[in-house]
Amino acid sequence: MDLLNKAYLQLTDVVRSMSPGTRLTAGALLAVVVASLAYLCNHSIVGGEAYLLQGHQFTTSEIEAAQAALGEAGLNDYEIEGNQIRVPRALKGKYTAALADGDAMPLHFGTLLTDATTKPGPFTSRPQIDAMNKIALERTLADTIRWMKGIEKAAVLYHLPKKTGFRTEGRATAMVTVVPRGTRELDEGQVPKIRDLVAAAIGVEPVDVTVVDANGRSYSGGKNDSASALNDPYFTRKKSYEDDYENKIRKALSYVPGVTVTAHVELEGQVSVGERDARLHAAATSFTPKRVTISVGVPDSYYEEIWRKTHSTLDGREPAKPGNKSLEQIERTEKTKIQAFVSQSIPQPDMTSDVRPLVTVTTFARLPAADLPPPATTDRALAWLVSHRNALGAISLMSLGLFILRSMVRPRPADGPASAAPSSLATGKGNLGESAAVDKPAVSATKPSNRFNRKPAGARLQREEFAEMVRDDPESAAKILRRWIGSAG
């Protein structure tokens, strides 16, 4: 408690000794220090950076819309990393609100249909409501197609026939335009899925849905598209069998890192084509696998890994590099194991007429990817300074404020050195001015001393030393007084 009282008294003395302007300056500096400290504490607890919308994976179109919305709101302190947007953690709410205000929030399934049914006003006509529902359904279907594997953008347009009285003019058609990721073409296996989705949503036949690949060809679904592989029942069933065998064997060989599996299926059976009209092609198929051949690729690094595990040292040191003969022996053993293992997963035909091997295992060299050079020290330092610029600025401002405050409240040293008094007293050098300087402080000797007093302390020190000399050596003190009196006379 005494320590607090002493500190309070000292602080009071410091404030009283300041001029009004100095007090105002010190208060402003103290406010700067407190604000900087509060910012640093808030930055360390809430600060840092975080991904917007809990790490939502934005598409290219969503990122473009988000950039426009954030730029319009004046928020530019963000970074795009892949398909995510990283923003200051303390401003996540502000960035999310900017996306909402700019109508750049990622859409979820059914959002557009909900808005279309709730936004029309009381004076909206029926044709306008139908048009709003049509546009909402088109955009919802486009968003759903965009979620499919390998598709980046999609657009859907459809046309329903007009009803005039008891007649219907024209027929319903739909068109879907897709943009696959990168420069790849659309997988033909995706086309039936897209057609079935759109056809079920708008009430048309799948053959009435045309799919256009922006990076490749178009799939009209009508008579002109009869040459497509999708309309070939043999090809469709063959591809289905091959995908099934490849997935099954790849899963069985998952213990081999980097293994590749390719299946080739030969079918036997007949195709019975049913009745067809101008729009619908139907075929009943009875194809079964006749012969299945599998090609397996194993990277050479797999054999080296097996050799290291079998020749590991007890003390944990890295074994020497394997020789060519050792690797060749391991390669032959592993190929035989893989062939026997894969052969159990495929049908075994009669080998008397066809002696070709059913399973082929080959070794390929897996070239290591070139390591990217690490960033330079200057680049890392610059990136660190940029990411922590706010905290560094607050620390610098707080340090400057503390330094100025310390220089303002620190007491000034005595005007004259105390060691000068004894020499002048001992030599007796002095004059009336010095005598007056000695006598003047005696008038205010009863006043309480103040360590921060701005009055000179040299005269007070001389008087105290002279009084001590009078007590210890009266004769010398008398001689000094006579000299002062003589010099005054």
Coordinates of N, CA and C in Angstrom, one line a residue, residues 107-234:
L107 N -24.6 -19.5 -54.3 CA -25.9 -19.9 -54.3 C -26.0 -21.4 -53.8
H108 N -27.0 -21.7 -53.1 CA -27.2 -23.1 -52.7 C -28.5 -23.6 -53.5
F109 N -28.6 -24.9 -53.5 CA -29.6 -25.6 -54.3 C -31.0 -25.1 -53.8
G110 N -31.8 -24.6 -54.7 CA -33.2 -24.2 -54.3 C -33.3 -22.7 -54.0
T111 N -32.2 -22.0 -53.8 CA -32.3 -20.6 -53.4 C -33.0 -19.8 -54.4
L112 N -32.7 -20.0 -55.7 CA -33.3 -19.1 -56.7 C -34.8 -19.4 -56.8
L113 N -35.2 -20.7 -56.7 CA -36.6 -21.0 -56.8 C -37.4 -20.4 -55.6
T114 N -36.7 -20.4 -54.4 CA -37.4 -19.8 -53.3 C -37.6 -18.3 -53.5
D115 N -36.5 -17.6 -54.0 CA -36.7 -16.2 -54.2 C -37.7 -15.9 -55.3
A116 N -37.8 -16.7 -56.3 CA -38.8 -16.5 -57.4 C -40.2 -16.6 -56.9
T117 N -40.4 -17.5 -55.9 CA -41.8 -17.6 -55.4 C -42.1 -16.6 -54.3
T118 N -41.2 -16.0 -53.7 CA -41.4 -15.0 -52.6 C -41.3 -13.6 -53.0
K119 N -40.6 -13.3 -54.0 CA -40.3 -11.9 -54.4 C -41.4 -11.2 -55.2
P120 N -42.2 -11.9 -56.0 CA -43.3 -11.2 -56.7 C -44.2 -10.4 -55.8
G121 N -44.5 -9.2 -56.3 CA -45.4 -8.3 -55.5 C -46.9 -8.6 -55.8
P122 N -47.8 -7.9 -55.2 CA -49.2 -8.1 -55.4 C -49.7 -7.8 -56.8
F123 N -49.0 -6.9 -57.5 CA -49.4 -6.5 -58.8 C -48.7 -7.2 -59.9
T124 N -47.9 -8.2 -59.6 CA -47.2 -8.9 -60.7 C -48.2 -9.8 -61.4
S125 N -48.1 -9.8 -62.7 CA -49.0 -10.5 -63.5 C -48.6 -12.0 -63.6
R126 N -49.5 -12.9 -64.1 CA -49.2 -14.3 -64.2 C -48.1 -14.6 -65.2
P127 N -48.1 -14.0 -66.3 CA -47.0 -14.2 -67.3 C -45.6 -13.8 -66.7
Q128 N -45.6 -12.7 -65.9 CA -44.4 -12.3 -65.3 C -43.9 -13.3 -64.3
I129 N -44.8 -13.9 -63.5 CA -44.5 -14.9 -62.5 C -44.0 -16.1 -63.2
D130 N -44.6 -16.5 -64.3 CA -44.1 -17.7 -65.0 C -42.7 -17.5 -65.6
A131 N -42.5 -16.3 -66.1 CA -41.1 -16.0 -66.6 C -40.1 -16.0 -65.5
M132 N -40.4 -15.5 -64.3 CA -39.5 -15.5 -63.2 C -39.2 -16.9 -62.8
N133 N -40.3 -17.8 -62.7 CA -40.0 -19.2 -62.3 C -39.2 -19.9 -63.4
K134 N -39.4 -19.6 -64.6 CA -38.6 -20.2 -65.7 C -37.1 -19.9 -65.6
I135 N -36.8 -18.6 -65.4 CA -35.5 -18.2 -65.2 C -34.8 -18.8 -64.0
A136 N -35.6 -18.8 -62.9 CA -35.1 -19.4 -61.6 C -34.7 -20.9 -61.8
L137 N -35.6 -21.6 -62.5 CA -35.4 -23.0 -62.8 C -34.1 -23.2 -63.7
E138 N -34.0 -22.4 -64.7 CA -32.8 -22.5 -65.5 C -31.5 -22.3 -64.8
R139 N -31.5 -21.3 -63.9 CA -30.3 -21.0 -63.1 C -30.0 -22.1 -62.1
T140 N -31.1 -22.7 -61.5 CA -30.9 -23.7 -60.6 C -30.3 -25.0 -61.2
L141 N -30.9 -25.3 -62.4 CA -30.3 -26.4 -63.2 C -28.8 -26.2 -63.5
A142 N -28.5 -25.0 -63.9 CA -27.1 -24.7 -64.3 C -26.2 -24.8 -63.1
D143 N -26.7 -24.4 -61.9 CA -25.9 -24.6 -60.7 C -25.7 -26.0 -60.3
T144 N -26.7 -26.8 -60.5 CA -26.6 -28.3 -60.2 C -25.7 -28.9 -61.2
I145 N -25.7 -28.6 -62.5 CA -24.8 -29.2 -63.4 C -23.3 -28.8 -63.1
R146 N -23.2 -27.6 -62.7 CA -21.8 -27.1 -62.3 C -21.2 -27.8 -61.2
W147 N -22.0 -28.4 -60.3 CA -21.4 -29.3 -59.2 C -21.0 -30.6 -59.7
M148 N -21.3 -31.0 -60.9 CA -20.8 -32.3 -61.4 C -19.3 -32.3 -61.6
K149 N -18.8 -33.5 -61.7 CA -17.3 -33.6 -61.7 C -16.8 -33.1 -63.1
G150 N -15.8 -32.3 -63.0 CA -15.1 -31.8 -64.2 C -15.7 -30.6 -64.9
I151 N -16.8 -30.1 -64.3 CA -17.5 -29.0 -65.0 C -17.3 -27.7 -64.2
E152 N -16.9 -26.6 -64.9 CA -16.7 -25.4 -64.2 C -17.9 -24.4 -64.3
K153 N -18.4 -24.3 -65.5 CA -19.6 -23.4 -65.8 C -20.6 -24.1 -66.5
A154 N -21.9 -23.7 -66.4 CA -23.0 -24.3 -67.2 C -24.1 -23.3 -67.3
A155 N -24.8 -23.4 -68.4 CA -26.0 -22.5 -68.7 C -27.1 -23.4 -69.3
V156 N -28.3 -23.2 -68.9 CA -29.5 -24.0 -69.3 C -30.5 -23.0 -69.9
L157 N -31.0 -23.4 -71.0 CA -32.2 -22.7 -71.7 C -33.2 -23.7 -72.1
Y158 N -34.4 -23.5 -71.9 CA -35.4 -24.4 -72.4 C -36.6 -23.7 -72.9
H159 N -37.4 -24.3 -73.8 CA -38.6 -23.7 -74.5 C -39.7 -24.7 -74.4
L160 N -40.8 -24.3 -73.9 CA -42.0 -25.1 -73.7 C -43.0 -24.7 -74.8
P161 N -43.8 -25.6 -75.4 CA -44.7 -25.3 -76.5 C -45.8 -24.4 -75.9
K162 N -46.3 -23.5 -76.8 CA -47.4 -22.7 -76.5 C -48.8 -23.4 -76.7
K163 N -49.6 -23.2 -75.8 CA -51.0 -23.8 -75.8 C -52.0 -22.7 -76.3
T164 N -52.6 -23.0 -77.4 CA -53.6 -22.1 -77.9 C -54.9 -22.9 -78.0
G165 N -55.8 -22.6 -77.0 CA -57.0 -23.4 -77.0 C -56.7 -24.8 -76.6
F166 N -57.2 -25.7 -77.5 CA -56.9 -27.2 -77.3 C -55.7 -27.7 -78.0
R167 N -55.0 -26.8 -78.7 CA -53.8 -27.2 -79.5 C -52.5 -26.8 -78.8
T168 N -51.5 -27.5 -79.1 CA -50.1 -27.2 -78.6 C -49.2 -27.0 -79.8
E169 N -48.7 -25.8 -79.9 CA -47.8 -25.5 -81.1 C -46.4 -25.8 -80.7
G170 N -45.7 -26.6 -81.6 CA -44.3 -26.9 -81.4 C -44.1 -28.0 -80.4
R171 N -42.8 -28.1 -80.0 CA -42.5 -29.1 -79.0 C -41.5 -28.6 -78.0
A172 N -41.4 -29.2 -76.8 CA -40.5 -28.7 -75.8 C -39.0 -29.1 -76.1
T173 N -38.1 -28.2 -76.0 CA -36.7 -28.5 -76.2 C -35.9 -27.8 -75.2
A174 N -34.7 -28.3 -75.0 CA -33.8 -27.7 -74.0 C -32.4 -27.7 -74.5
M175 N -31.6 -26.8 -74.1 CA -30.1 -26.7 -74.5 C -29.3 -26.4 -73.3
V176 N -28.2 -27.2 -73.1 CA -27.3 -27.1 -72.0 C -25.9 -26.8 -72.6
T177 N -25.3 -25.7 -72.1 CA -23.9 -25.4 -72.5 C -23.0 -25.5 -71.3
V178 N -22.0 -26.3 -71.4 CA -21.1 -26.6 -70.3 C -19.7 -26.2 -70.7
V179 N -18.9 -25.8 -69.7 CA -17.5 -25.4 -69.9 C -16.7 -26.3 -68.9
P180 N -16.1 -27.3 -69.4 CA -15.3 -28.2 -68.5 C -14.1 -27.4 -68.0
R181 N -13.5 -28.0 -66.9 CA -12.4 -27.3 -66.2 C -11.2 -27.4 -67.2
G182 N -10.5 -26.3 -67.3 CA -9.3 -26.2 -68.1 C -9.6 -26.3 -69.6
T183 N -8.8 -27.0 -70.3 CA -9.1 -27.2 -71.7 C -9.6 -28.6 -72.1
R184 N -9.9 -29.4 -71.1 CA -10.4 -30.8 -71.3 C -11.8 -30.7 -72.0
E185 N -12.1 -31.8 -72.7 CA -13.4 -31.9 -73.3 C -14.3 -32.6 -72.3
L186 N -15.6 -32.5 -72.5 CA -16.6 -33.1 -71.6 C -16.6 -34.6 -71.8
D187 N -16.6 -35.3 -70.6 CA -16.6 -36.7 -70.6 C -18.0 -37.2 -71.2
E188 N -18.0 -38.0 -72.2 CA -19.2 -38.5 -72.8 C -20.1 -39.2 -71.8
G189 N -19.5 -39.7 -70.7 CA -20.4 -40.3 -69.7 C -21.2 -39.4 -68.9
Q190 N -20.9 -38.1 -69.0 CA -21.6 -37.1 -68.3 C -22.9 -36.6 -69.1
V191 N -22.8 -36.8 -70.4 CA -23.9 -36.4 -71.2 C -25.3 -37.0 -70.9
P192 N -25.4 -38.3 -70.7 CA -26.7 -38.9 -70.3 C -27.2 -38.4 -69.0
K193 N -26.2 -38.1 -68.0 CA -26.6 -37.6 -66.7 C -27.2 -36.2 -66.8
I194 N -26.6 -35.4 -67.7 CA -27.1 -34.0 -67.8 C -28.5 -34.0 -68.5
R195 N -28.6 -34.9 -69.5 CA -29.9 -35.0 -70.2 C -31.0 -35.5 -69.3
D196 N -30.7 -36.5 -68.5 CA -31.8 -37.0 -67.6 C -32.2 -35.9 -66.6
L197 N -31.2 -35.2 -66.1 CA -31.5 -34.2 -65.1 C -32.4 -33.1 -65.6
V198 N -32.0 -32.5 -66.8 CA -32.8 -31.4 -67.4 C -34.2 -32.0 -67.8
A199 N -34.2 -33.1 -68.4 CA -35.5 -33.7 -68.9 C -36.5 -33.9 -67.8
A200 N -36.0 -34.4 -66.7 CA -36.9 -34.7 -65.5 C -37.4 -33.4 -64.9
A201 N -36.6 -32.3 -65.0 CA -36.9 -31.0 -64.3 C -38.0 -30.3 -65.1
I202 N -37.9 -30.3 -66.5 CA -38.8 -29.5 -67.3 C -39.9 -30.3 -68.0
G203 N -39.8 -31.7 -67.9 CA -40.8 -32.5 -68.4 C -40.7 -32.8 -69.9
V204 N -39.5 -33.1 -70.4 CA -39.3 -33.4 -71.8 C -38.5 -34.8 -71.9
E205 N -38.4 -35.3 -73.1 CA -37.6 -36.5 -73.3 C -36.1 -36.2 -73.3
P206 N -35.3 -37.1 -72.9 CA -33.8 -36.9 -72.9 C -33.3 -36.5 -74.3
V207 N -33.9 -37.1 -75.3 CA -33.4 -36.9 -76.7 C -33.7 -35.4 -77.1
D208 N -34.6 -34.7 -76.4 CA -34.9 -33.4 -76.7 C -33.9 -32.4 -76.1
V209 N -33.0 -32.9 -75.3 CA -32.0 -32.0 -74.6 C -30.7 -32.1 -75.4
T210 N -30.3 -30.9 -75.9 CA -29.0 -30.8 -76.6 C -27.9 -30.3 -75.6
V211 N -26.8 -31.0 -75.6 CA -25.7 -30.7 -74.7 C -24.5 -30.2 -75.6
V212 N -24.1 -29.0 -75.3 CA -23.0 -28.3 -76.1 C -21.8 -28.2 -75.2
D213 N -20.7 -28.8 -75.7 CA -19.4 -28.7 -74.9 C -18.6 -27.5 -75.5
A214 N -18.3 -26.5 -74.6 CA -17.6 -25.4 -75.1 C -16.2 -25.7 -75.5
N215 N -15.6 -26.8 -75.0 CA -14.3 -27.2 -75.4 C -14.2 -28.3 -76.5
G216 N -15.4 -28.7 -76.9 CA -15.4 -29.8 -77.9 C -16.6 -29.8 -78.8
R217 N -17.3 -30.9 -78.9 CA -18.4 -31.1 -79.8 C -19.8 -30.9 -79.1
S218 N -20.8 -31.0 -79.9 CA -22.2 -30.9 -79.3 C -22.9 -32.3 -79.4
Y219 N -23.8 -32.5 -78.6 CA -24.6 -33.8 -78.5 C -26.0 -33.4 -78.7
S220 N -26.5 -33.6 -79.9 CA -27.9 -33.1 -80.2 C -28.9 -34.1 -79.7
G221 N -28.7 -35.4 -79.7 CA -29.7 -36.3 -79.2 C -30.7 -36.7 -80.2
G222 N -30.7 -36.1 -81.4 CA -31.7 -36.5 -82.4 C -31.1 -37.5 -83.4
K223 N -31.7 -37.5 -84.6 CA -31.3 -38.4 -85.6 C -29.8 -38.1 -86.1
N224 N -29.5 -36.9 -86.1 CA -28.1 -36.5 -86.5 C -27.1 -37.0 -85.5
D225 N -27.5 -37.4 -84.3 CA -26.5 -37.8 -83.3 C -26.5 -39.3 -83.2
S226 N -27.0 -40.0 -84.2 CA -27.1 -41.5 -84.0 C -25.7 -42.1 -84.1
A227 N -24.8 -41.4 -84.7 CA -23.4 -42.0 -84.9 C -22.6 -41.9 -83.6
S228 N -23.1 -41.2 -82.6 CA -22.3 -41.0 -81.4 C -22.1 -42.3 -80.7
A229 N -21.0 -42.4 -80.0 CA -20.7 -43.7 -79.3 C -21.7 -43.9 -78.1
L230 N -22.3 -42.8 -77.6 CA -23.3 -43.0 -76.6 C -24.5 -43.8 -77.0
N231 N -24.8 -43.7 -78.3 CA -25.9 -44.5 -78.9 C -25.6 -45.9 -79.3
D232 N -24.3 -46.3 -79.2 CA -23.9 -47.6 -79.5 C -24.0 -48.5 -78.3
P233 N -24.9 -49.4 -78.3 CA -25.0 -50.3 -77.1 C -23.8 -51.1 -76.8
Y234 N -23.1 -51.6 -77.8 CA -21.9 -52.3 -77.5 C -20.9 -51.5 -76.8

